[in-house]
PDB file of C-alpha atoms in Angstrom:
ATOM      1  CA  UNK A 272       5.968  55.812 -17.392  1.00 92.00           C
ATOM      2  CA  UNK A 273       6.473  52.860 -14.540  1.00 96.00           C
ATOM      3  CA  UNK A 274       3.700  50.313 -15.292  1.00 97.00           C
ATOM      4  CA  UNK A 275       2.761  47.318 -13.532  1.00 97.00           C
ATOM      5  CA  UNK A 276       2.595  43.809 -13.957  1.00 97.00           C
ATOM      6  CA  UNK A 277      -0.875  43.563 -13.479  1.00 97.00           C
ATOM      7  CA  UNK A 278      -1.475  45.923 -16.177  1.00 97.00           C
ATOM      8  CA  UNK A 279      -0.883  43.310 -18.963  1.00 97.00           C
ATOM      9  CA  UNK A 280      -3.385  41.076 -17.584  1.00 97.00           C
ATOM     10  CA  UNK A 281      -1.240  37.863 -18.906  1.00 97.00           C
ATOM     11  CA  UNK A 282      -0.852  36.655 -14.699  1.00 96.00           C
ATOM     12  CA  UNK A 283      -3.573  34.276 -14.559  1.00 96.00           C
ATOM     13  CA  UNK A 284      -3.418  32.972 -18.883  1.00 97.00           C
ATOM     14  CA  UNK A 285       0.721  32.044 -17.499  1.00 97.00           C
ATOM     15  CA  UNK A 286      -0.147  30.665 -14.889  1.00 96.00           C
ATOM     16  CA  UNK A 287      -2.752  28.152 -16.118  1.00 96.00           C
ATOM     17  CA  UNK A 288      -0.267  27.161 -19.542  1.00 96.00           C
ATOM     18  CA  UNK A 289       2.483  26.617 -16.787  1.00 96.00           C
ATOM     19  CA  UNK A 290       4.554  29.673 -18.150  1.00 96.00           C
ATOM     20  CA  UNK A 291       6.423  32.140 -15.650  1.00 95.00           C
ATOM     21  CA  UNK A 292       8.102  35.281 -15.689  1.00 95.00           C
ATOM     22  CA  UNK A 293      11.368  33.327 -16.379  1.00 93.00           C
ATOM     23  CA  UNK A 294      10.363  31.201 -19.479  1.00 95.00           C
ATOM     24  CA  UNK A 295      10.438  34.550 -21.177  1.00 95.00           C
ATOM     25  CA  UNK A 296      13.730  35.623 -23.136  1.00 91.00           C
ATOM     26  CA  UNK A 297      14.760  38.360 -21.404  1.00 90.00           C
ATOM     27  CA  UNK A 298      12.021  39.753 -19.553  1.00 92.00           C
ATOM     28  CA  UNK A 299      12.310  43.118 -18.835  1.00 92.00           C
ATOM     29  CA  UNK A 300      10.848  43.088 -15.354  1.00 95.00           C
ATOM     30  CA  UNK A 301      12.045  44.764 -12.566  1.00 96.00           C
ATOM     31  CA  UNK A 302      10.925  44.191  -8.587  1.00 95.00           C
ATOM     32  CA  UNK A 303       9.911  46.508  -6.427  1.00 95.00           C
ATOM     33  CA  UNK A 304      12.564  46.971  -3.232  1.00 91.00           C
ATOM     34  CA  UNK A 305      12.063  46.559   0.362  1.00 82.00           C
ATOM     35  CA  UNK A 306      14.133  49.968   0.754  1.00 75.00           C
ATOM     36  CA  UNK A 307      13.347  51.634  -1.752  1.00 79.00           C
ATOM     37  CA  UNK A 308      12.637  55.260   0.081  1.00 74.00           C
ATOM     38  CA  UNK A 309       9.950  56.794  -2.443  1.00 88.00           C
ATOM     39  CA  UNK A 310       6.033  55.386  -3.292  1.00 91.00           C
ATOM     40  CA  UNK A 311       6.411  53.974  -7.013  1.00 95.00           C
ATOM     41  CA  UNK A 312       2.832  54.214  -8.361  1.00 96.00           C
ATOM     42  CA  UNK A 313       1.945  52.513 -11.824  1.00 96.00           C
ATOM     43  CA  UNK A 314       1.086  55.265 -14.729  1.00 96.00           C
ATOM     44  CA  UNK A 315      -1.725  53.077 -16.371  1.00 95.00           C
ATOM     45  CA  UNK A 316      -4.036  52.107 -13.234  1.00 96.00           C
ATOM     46  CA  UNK A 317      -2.713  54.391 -10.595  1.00 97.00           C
ATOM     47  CA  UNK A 318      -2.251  52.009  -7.914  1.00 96.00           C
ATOM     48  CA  UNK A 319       1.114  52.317  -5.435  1.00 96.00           C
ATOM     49  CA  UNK A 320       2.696  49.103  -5.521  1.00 96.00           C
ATOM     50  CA  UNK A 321       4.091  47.112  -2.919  1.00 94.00           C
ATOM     51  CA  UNK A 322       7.329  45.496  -2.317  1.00 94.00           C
ATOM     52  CA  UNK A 323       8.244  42.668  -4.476  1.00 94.00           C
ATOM     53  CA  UNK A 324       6.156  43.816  -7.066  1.00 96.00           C
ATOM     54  CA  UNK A 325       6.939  43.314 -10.657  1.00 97.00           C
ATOM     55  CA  UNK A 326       6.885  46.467 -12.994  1.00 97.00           C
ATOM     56  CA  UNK A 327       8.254  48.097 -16.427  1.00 97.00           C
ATOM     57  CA  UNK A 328      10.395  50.727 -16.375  1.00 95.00           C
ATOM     58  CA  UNK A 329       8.303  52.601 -19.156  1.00 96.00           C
ATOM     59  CA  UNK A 330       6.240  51.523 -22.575  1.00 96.00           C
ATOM     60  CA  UNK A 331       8.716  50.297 -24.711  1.00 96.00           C
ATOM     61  CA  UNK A 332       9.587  47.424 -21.909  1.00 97.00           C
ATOM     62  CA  UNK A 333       6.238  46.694 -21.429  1.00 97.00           C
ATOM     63  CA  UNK A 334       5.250  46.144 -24.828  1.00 97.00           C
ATOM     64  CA  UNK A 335       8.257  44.337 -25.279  1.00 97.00           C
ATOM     65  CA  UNK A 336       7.245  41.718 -22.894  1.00 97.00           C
ATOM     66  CA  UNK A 337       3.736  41.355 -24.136  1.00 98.00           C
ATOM     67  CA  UNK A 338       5.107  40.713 -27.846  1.00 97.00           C
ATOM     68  CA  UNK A 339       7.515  38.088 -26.263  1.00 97.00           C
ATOM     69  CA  UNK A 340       4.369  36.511 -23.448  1.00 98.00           C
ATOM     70  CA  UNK A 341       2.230  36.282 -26.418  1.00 98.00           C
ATOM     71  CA  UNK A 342       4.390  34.493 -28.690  1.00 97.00           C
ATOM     72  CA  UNK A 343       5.212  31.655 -25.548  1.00 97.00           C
ATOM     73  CA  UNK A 344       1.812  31.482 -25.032  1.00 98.00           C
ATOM     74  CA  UNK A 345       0.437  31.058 -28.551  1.00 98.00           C
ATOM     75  CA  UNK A 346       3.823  28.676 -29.156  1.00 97.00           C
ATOM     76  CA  UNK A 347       1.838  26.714 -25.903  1.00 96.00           C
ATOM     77  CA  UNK A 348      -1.728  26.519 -27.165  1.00 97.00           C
ATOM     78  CA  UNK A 349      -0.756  25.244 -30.288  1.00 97.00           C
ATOM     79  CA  UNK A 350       0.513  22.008 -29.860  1.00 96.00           C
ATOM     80  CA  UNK A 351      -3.449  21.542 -29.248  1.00 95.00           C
ATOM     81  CA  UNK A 352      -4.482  22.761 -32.765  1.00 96.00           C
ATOM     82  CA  UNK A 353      -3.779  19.822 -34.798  1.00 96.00           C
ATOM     83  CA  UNK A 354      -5.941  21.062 -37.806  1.00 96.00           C
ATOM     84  CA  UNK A 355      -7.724  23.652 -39.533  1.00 95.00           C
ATOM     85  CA  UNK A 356     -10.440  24.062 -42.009  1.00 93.00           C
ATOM     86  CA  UNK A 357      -7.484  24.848 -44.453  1.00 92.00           C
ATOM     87  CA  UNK A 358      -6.495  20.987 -43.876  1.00 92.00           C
ATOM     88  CA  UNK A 359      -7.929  18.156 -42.867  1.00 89.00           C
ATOM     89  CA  UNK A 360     -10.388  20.380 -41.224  1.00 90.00           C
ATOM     90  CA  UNK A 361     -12.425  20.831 -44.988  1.00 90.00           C
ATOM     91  CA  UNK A 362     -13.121  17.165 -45.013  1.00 86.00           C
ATOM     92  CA  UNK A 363     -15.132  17.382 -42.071  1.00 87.00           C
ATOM     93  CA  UNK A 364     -16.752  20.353 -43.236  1.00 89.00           C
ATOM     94  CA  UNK A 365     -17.844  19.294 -46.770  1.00 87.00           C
ATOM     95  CA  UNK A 366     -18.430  15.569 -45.440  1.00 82.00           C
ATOM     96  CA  UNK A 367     -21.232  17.298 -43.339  1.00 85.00           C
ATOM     97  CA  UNK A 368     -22.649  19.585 -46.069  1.00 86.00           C
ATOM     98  CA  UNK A 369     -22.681  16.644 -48.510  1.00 83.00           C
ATOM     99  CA  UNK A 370     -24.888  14.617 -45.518  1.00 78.00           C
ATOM    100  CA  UNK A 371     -26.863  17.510 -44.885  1.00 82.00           C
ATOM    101  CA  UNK A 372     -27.295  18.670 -48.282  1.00 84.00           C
ATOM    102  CA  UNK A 373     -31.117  18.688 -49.247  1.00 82.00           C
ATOM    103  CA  UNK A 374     -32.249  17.845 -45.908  1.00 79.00           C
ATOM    104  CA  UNK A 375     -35.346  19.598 -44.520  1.00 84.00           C
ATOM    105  CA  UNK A 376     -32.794  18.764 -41.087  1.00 84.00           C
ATOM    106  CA  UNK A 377     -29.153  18.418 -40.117  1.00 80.00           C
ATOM    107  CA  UNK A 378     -28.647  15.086 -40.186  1.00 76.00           C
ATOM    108  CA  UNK A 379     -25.566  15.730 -38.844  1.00 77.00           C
ATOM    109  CA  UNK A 380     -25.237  18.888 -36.563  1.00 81.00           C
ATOM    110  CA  UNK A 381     -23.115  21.387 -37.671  1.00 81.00           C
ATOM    111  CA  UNK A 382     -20.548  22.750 -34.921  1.00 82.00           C
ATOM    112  CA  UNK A 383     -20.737  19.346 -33.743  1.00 84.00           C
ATOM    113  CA  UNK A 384     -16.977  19.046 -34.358  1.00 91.00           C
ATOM    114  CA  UNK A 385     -14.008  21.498 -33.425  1.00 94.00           C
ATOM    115  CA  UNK A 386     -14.499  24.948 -32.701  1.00 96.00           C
ATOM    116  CA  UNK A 387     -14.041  28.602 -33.909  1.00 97.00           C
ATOM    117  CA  UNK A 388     -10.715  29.950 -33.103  1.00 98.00           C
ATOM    118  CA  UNK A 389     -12.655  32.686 -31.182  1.00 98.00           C
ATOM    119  CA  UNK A 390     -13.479  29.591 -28.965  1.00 98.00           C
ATOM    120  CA  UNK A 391     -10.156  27.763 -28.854  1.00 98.00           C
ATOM    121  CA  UNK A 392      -8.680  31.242 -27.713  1.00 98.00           C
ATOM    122  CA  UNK A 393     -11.802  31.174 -24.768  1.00 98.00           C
ATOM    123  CA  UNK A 394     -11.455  27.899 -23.667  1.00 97.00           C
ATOM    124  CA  UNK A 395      -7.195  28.436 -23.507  1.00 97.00           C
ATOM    125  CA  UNK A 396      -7.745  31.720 -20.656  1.00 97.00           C
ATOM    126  CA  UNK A 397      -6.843  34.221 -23.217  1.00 97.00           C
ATOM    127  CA  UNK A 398      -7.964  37.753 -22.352  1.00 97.00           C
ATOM    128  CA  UNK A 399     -10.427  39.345 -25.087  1.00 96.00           C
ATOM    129  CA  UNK A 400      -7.947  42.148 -25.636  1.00 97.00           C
ATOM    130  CA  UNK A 401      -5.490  39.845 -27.025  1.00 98.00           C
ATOM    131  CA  UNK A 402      -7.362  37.551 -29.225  1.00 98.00           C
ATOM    132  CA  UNK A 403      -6.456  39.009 -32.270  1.00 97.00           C
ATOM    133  CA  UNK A 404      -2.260  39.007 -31.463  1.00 97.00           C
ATOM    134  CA  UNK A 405      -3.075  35.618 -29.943  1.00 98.00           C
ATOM    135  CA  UNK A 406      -5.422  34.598 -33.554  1.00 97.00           C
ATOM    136  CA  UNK A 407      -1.873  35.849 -35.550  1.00 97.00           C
ATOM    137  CA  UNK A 408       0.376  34.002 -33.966  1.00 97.00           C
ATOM    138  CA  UNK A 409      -1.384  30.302 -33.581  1.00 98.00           C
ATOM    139  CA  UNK A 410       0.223  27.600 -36.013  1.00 97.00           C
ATOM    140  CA  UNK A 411      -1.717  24.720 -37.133  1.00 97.00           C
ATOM    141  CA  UNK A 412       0.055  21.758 -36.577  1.00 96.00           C
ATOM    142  CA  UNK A 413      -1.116  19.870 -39.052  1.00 95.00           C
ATOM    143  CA  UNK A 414      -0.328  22.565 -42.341  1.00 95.00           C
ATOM    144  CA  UNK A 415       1.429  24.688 -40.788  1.00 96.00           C
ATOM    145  CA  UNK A 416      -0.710  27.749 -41.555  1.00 95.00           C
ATOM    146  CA  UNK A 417      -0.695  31.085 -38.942  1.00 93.00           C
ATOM    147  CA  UNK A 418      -3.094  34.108 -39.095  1.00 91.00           C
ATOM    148  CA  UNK A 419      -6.385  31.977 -38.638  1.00 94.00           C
ATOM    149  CA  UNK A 420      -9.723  33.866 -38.686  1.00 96.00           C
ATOM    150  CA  UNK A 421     -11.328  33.924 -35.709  1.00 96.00           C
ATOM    151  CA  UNK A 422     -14.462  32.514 -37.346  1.00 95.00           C
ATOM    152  CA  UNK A 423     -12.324  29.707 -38.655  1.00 95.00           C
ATOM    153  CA  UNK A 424     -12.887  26.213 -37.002  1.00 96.00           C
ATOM    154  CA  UNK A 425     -10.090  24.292 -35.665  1.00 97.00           C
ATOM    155  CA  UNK A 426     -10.029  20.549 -34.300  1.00 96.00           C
ATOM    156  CA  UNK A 427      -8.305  18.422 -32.080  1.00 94.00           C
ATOM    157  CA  UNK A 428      -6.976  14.493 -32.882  1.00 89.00           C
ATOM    158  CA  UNK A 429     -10.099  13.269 -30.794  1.00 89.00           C
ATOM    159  CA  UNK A 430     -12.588  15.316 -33.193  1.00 90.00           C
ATOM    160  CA  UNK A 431     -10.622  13.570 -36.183  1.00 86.00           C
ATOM    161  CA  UNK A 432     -11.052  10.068 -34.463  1.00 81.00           C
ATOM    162  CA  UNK A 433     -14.470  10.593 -33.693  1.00 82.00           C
ATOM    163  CA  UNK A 434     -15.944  12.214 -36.756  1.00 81.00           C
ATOM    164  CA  UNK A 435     -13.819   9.773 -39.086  1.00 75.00           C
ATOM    165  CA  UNK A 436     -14.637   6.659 -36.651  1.00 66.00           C
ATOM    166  CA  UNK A 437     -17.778   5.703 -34.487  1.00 55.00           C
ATOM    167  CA  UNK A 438     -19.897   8.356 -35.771  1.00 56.00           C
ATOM    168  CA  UNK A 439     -20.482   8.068 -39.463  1.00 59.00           C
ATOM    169  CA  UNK A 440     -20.051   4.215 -38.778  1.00 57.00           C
ATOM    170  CA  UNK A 441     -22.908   4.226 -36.577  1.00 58.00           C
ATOM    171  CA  UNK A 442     -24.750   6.496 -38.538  1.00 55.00           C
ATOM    172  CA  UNK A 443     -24.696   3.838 -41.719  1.00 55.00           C
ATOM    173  CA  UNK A 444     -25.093   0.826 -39.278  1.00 51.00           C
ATOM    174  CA  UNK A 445     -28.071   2.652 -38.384  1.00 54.00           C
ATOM    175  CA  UNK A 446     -29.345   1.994 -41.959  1.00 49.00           C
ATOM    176  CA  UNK A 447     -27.990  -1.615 -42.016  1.00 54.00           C
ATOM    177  CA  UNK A 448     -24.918  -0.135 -44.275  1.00 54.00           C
ATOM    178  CA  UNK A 449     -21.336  -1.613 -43.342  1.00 55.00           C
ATOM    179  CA  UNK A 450     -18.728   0.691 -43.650  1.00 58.00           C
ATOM    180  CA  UNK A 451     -15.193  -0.075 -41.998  1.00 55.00           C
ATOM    181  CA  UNK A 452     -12.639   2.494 -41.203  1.00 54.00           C
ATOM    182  CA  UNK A 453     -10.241   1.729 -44.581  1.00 59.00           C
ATOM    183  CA  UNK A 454     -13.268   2.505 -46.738  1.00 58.00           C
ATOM    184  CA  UNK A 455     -13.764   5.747 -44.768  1.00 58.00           C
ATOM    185  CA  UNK A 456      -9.894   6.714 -44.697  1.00 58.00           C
ATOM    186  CA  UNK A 457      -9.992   6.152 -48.922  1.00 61.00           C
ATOM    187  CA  UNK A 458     -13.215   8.357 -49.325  1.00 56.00           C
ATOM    188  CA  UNK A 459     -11.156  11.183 -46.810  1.00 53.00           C
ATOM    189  CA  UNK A 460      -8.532  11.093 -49.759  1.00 54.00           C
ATOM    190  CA  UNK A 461     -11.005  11.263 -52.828  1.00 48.00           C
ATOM    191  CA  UNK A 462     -13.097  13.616 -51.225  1.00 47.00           C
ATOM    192  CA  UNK A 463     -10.183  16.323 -50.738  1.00 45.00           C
ATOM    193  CA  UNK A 464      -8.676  15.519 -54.307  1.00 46.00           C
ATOM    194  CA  UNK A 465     -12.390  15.616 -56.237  1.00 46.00           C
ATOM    195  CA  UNK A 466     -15.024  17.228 -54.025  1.00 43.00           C
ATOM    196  CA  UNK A 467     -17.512  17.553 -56.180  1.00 43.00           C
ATOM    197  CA  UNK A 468     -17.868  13.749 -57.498  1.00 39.00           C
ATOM    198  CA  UNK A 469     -17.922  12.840 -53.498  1.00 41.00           C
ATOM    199  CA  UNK A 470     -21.245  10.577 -53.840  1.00 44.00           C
ATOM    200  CA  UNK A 471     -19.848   8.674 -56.947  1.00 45.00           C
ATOM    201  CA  UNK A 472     -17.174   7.195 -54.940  1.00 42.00           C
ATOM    202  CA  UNK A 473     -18.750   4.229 -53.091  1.00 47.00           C
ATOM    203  CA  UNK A 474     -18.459   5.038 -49.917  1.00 44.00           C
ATOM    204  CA  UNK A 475     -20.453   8.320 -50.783  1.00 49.00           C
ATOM    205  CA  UNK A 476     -23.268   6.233 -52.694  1.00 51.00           C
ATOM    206  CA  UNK A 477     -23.087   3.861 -49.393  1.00 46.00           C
ATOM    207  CA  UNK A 478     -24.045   7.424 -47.438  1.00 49.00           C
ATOM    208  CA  UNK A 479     -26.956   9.127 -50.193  1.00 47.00           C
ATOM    209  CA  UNK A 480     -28.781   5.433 -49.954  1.00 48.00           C
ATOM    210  CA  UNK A 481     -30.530   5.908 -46.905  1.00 44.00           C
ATOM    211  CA  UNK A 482     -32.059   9.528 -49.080  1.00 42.00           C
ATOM    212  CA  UNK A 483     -32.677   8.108 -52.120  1.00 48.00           C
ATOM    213  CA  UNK A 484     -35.284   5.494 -50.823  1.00 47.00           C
ATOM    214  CA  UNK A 485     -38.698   5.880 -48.682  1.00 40.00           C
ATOM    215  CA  UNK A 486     -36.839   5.920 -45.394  1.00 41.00           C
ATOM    216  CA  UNK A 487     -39.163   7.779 -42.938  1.00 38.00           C
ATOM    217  CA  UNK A 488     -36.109   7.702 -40.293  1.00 42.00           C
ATOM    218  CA  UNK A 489     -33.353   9.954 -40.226  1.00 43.00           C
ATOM    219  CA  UNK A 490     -31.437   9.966 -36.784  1.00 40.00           C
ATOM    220  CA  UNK A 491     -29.016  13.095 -36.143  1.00 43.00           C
ATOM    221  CA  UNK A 492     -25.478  12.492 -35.386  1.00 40.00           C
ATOM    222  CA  UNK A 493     -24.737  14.773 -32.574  1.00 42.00           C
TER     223      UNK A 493
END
């Protein structure tokens, strides 16, 4: 069964990731001729395509060059997934449970940093119907892990800088607490190693003192 290129709905995610037709390893396209004498109508949507056209011959080609598009594209997108919630990721995540922890509010607002890998896929051009190929295939840079969750939240460098840097330093200025990036890059480490003693390590104590007194002020790091 001919089918067309239009059929796989990968035209516009290509073009915007810079990818073409001839990035892929042997594409199994064929073109439509100006001579040829006989209409060649695609088998999935009907339509009678035109000269110059791209199609597959039948399923097998087609498939093929979906398996091979999705792997370039997914290849692409993640050189912009530089951690997971499997890394680095986790320290974000507990660091803002361990703030939040007891609060009658987020003090510090969760989703604030990264986003789901439903998202990531969104914001990339991906179609719906091949988020979960796309989820499979994505690599996190950082440890290397594939076969995310779509729920799963990934970040960039920028959400690493800014999480790690002017935010919780403001947010302990705020309470006249000085904090300077080494101290923060230490507690990163003894966080991920022991968790659960987080607020005995001094920067954590530094963090629960602005709780454990009568402050009526608790400003939300957005």
């Amino acid at each position: 069964m001919t089918i067309c290129f239009h059929c796989t709905k990968l035209g516009f995610v290509m073009k915007q990731h810079s990818l073409s037709v001839a990035d892929i390893e042997s594409p199994e396209v064929l073109i439509v001729g100006y001579k040829r004498q006989k209409e060649l109508a695609c088998g999935e949507c009907g339509r009678v395509l035109f000269p110059e056209e791209m199609y597959f011959e039948d399923e097998r080609d087609y498939e093929s060059f979906v398996r091979k598009t999705l792997d370039a594209i997914a290849e692409k997108i993640s050189a912009q997934l530089d951690y997971c919630s499997r890394c680095d990721g986790y320290d974000i995540e507990r660091s803002i449970y361990l703030v939040n922890k007891g609060e009658a509010r987020d003090l510090i607002k969760e989703g604030a940093y990264g986003q789901t890998v439903w998202e990531f896929m969104s914001d990339n051009d991906i179609p719906e119907r091949y988020f979960n190929e796309i989820r499979k295939r994505l690599c996190c840079r950082n440890c290397g892990r594939r076969d995310l969750e779509i729920g799963q939240r990934v970040y960039s460098e920028d959400d690493m800088d800014s999480f790690w840097g002017r935010k919780l330093i403001s947010f302990a200025f705020s309470y006249g607490i000085n904090i300077g990036s080494a101290d923060l890059e230490e507690f990163r480490t003894h966080l991920y190693y022991r968790p659960m003693l987080a607020m005995q390590h001094e920067v954590g104590g530094k963090y629960s003192q602005p709780f454990n007194g009568n402050s009526k002020r608790a400003p939300t790091i957005r």
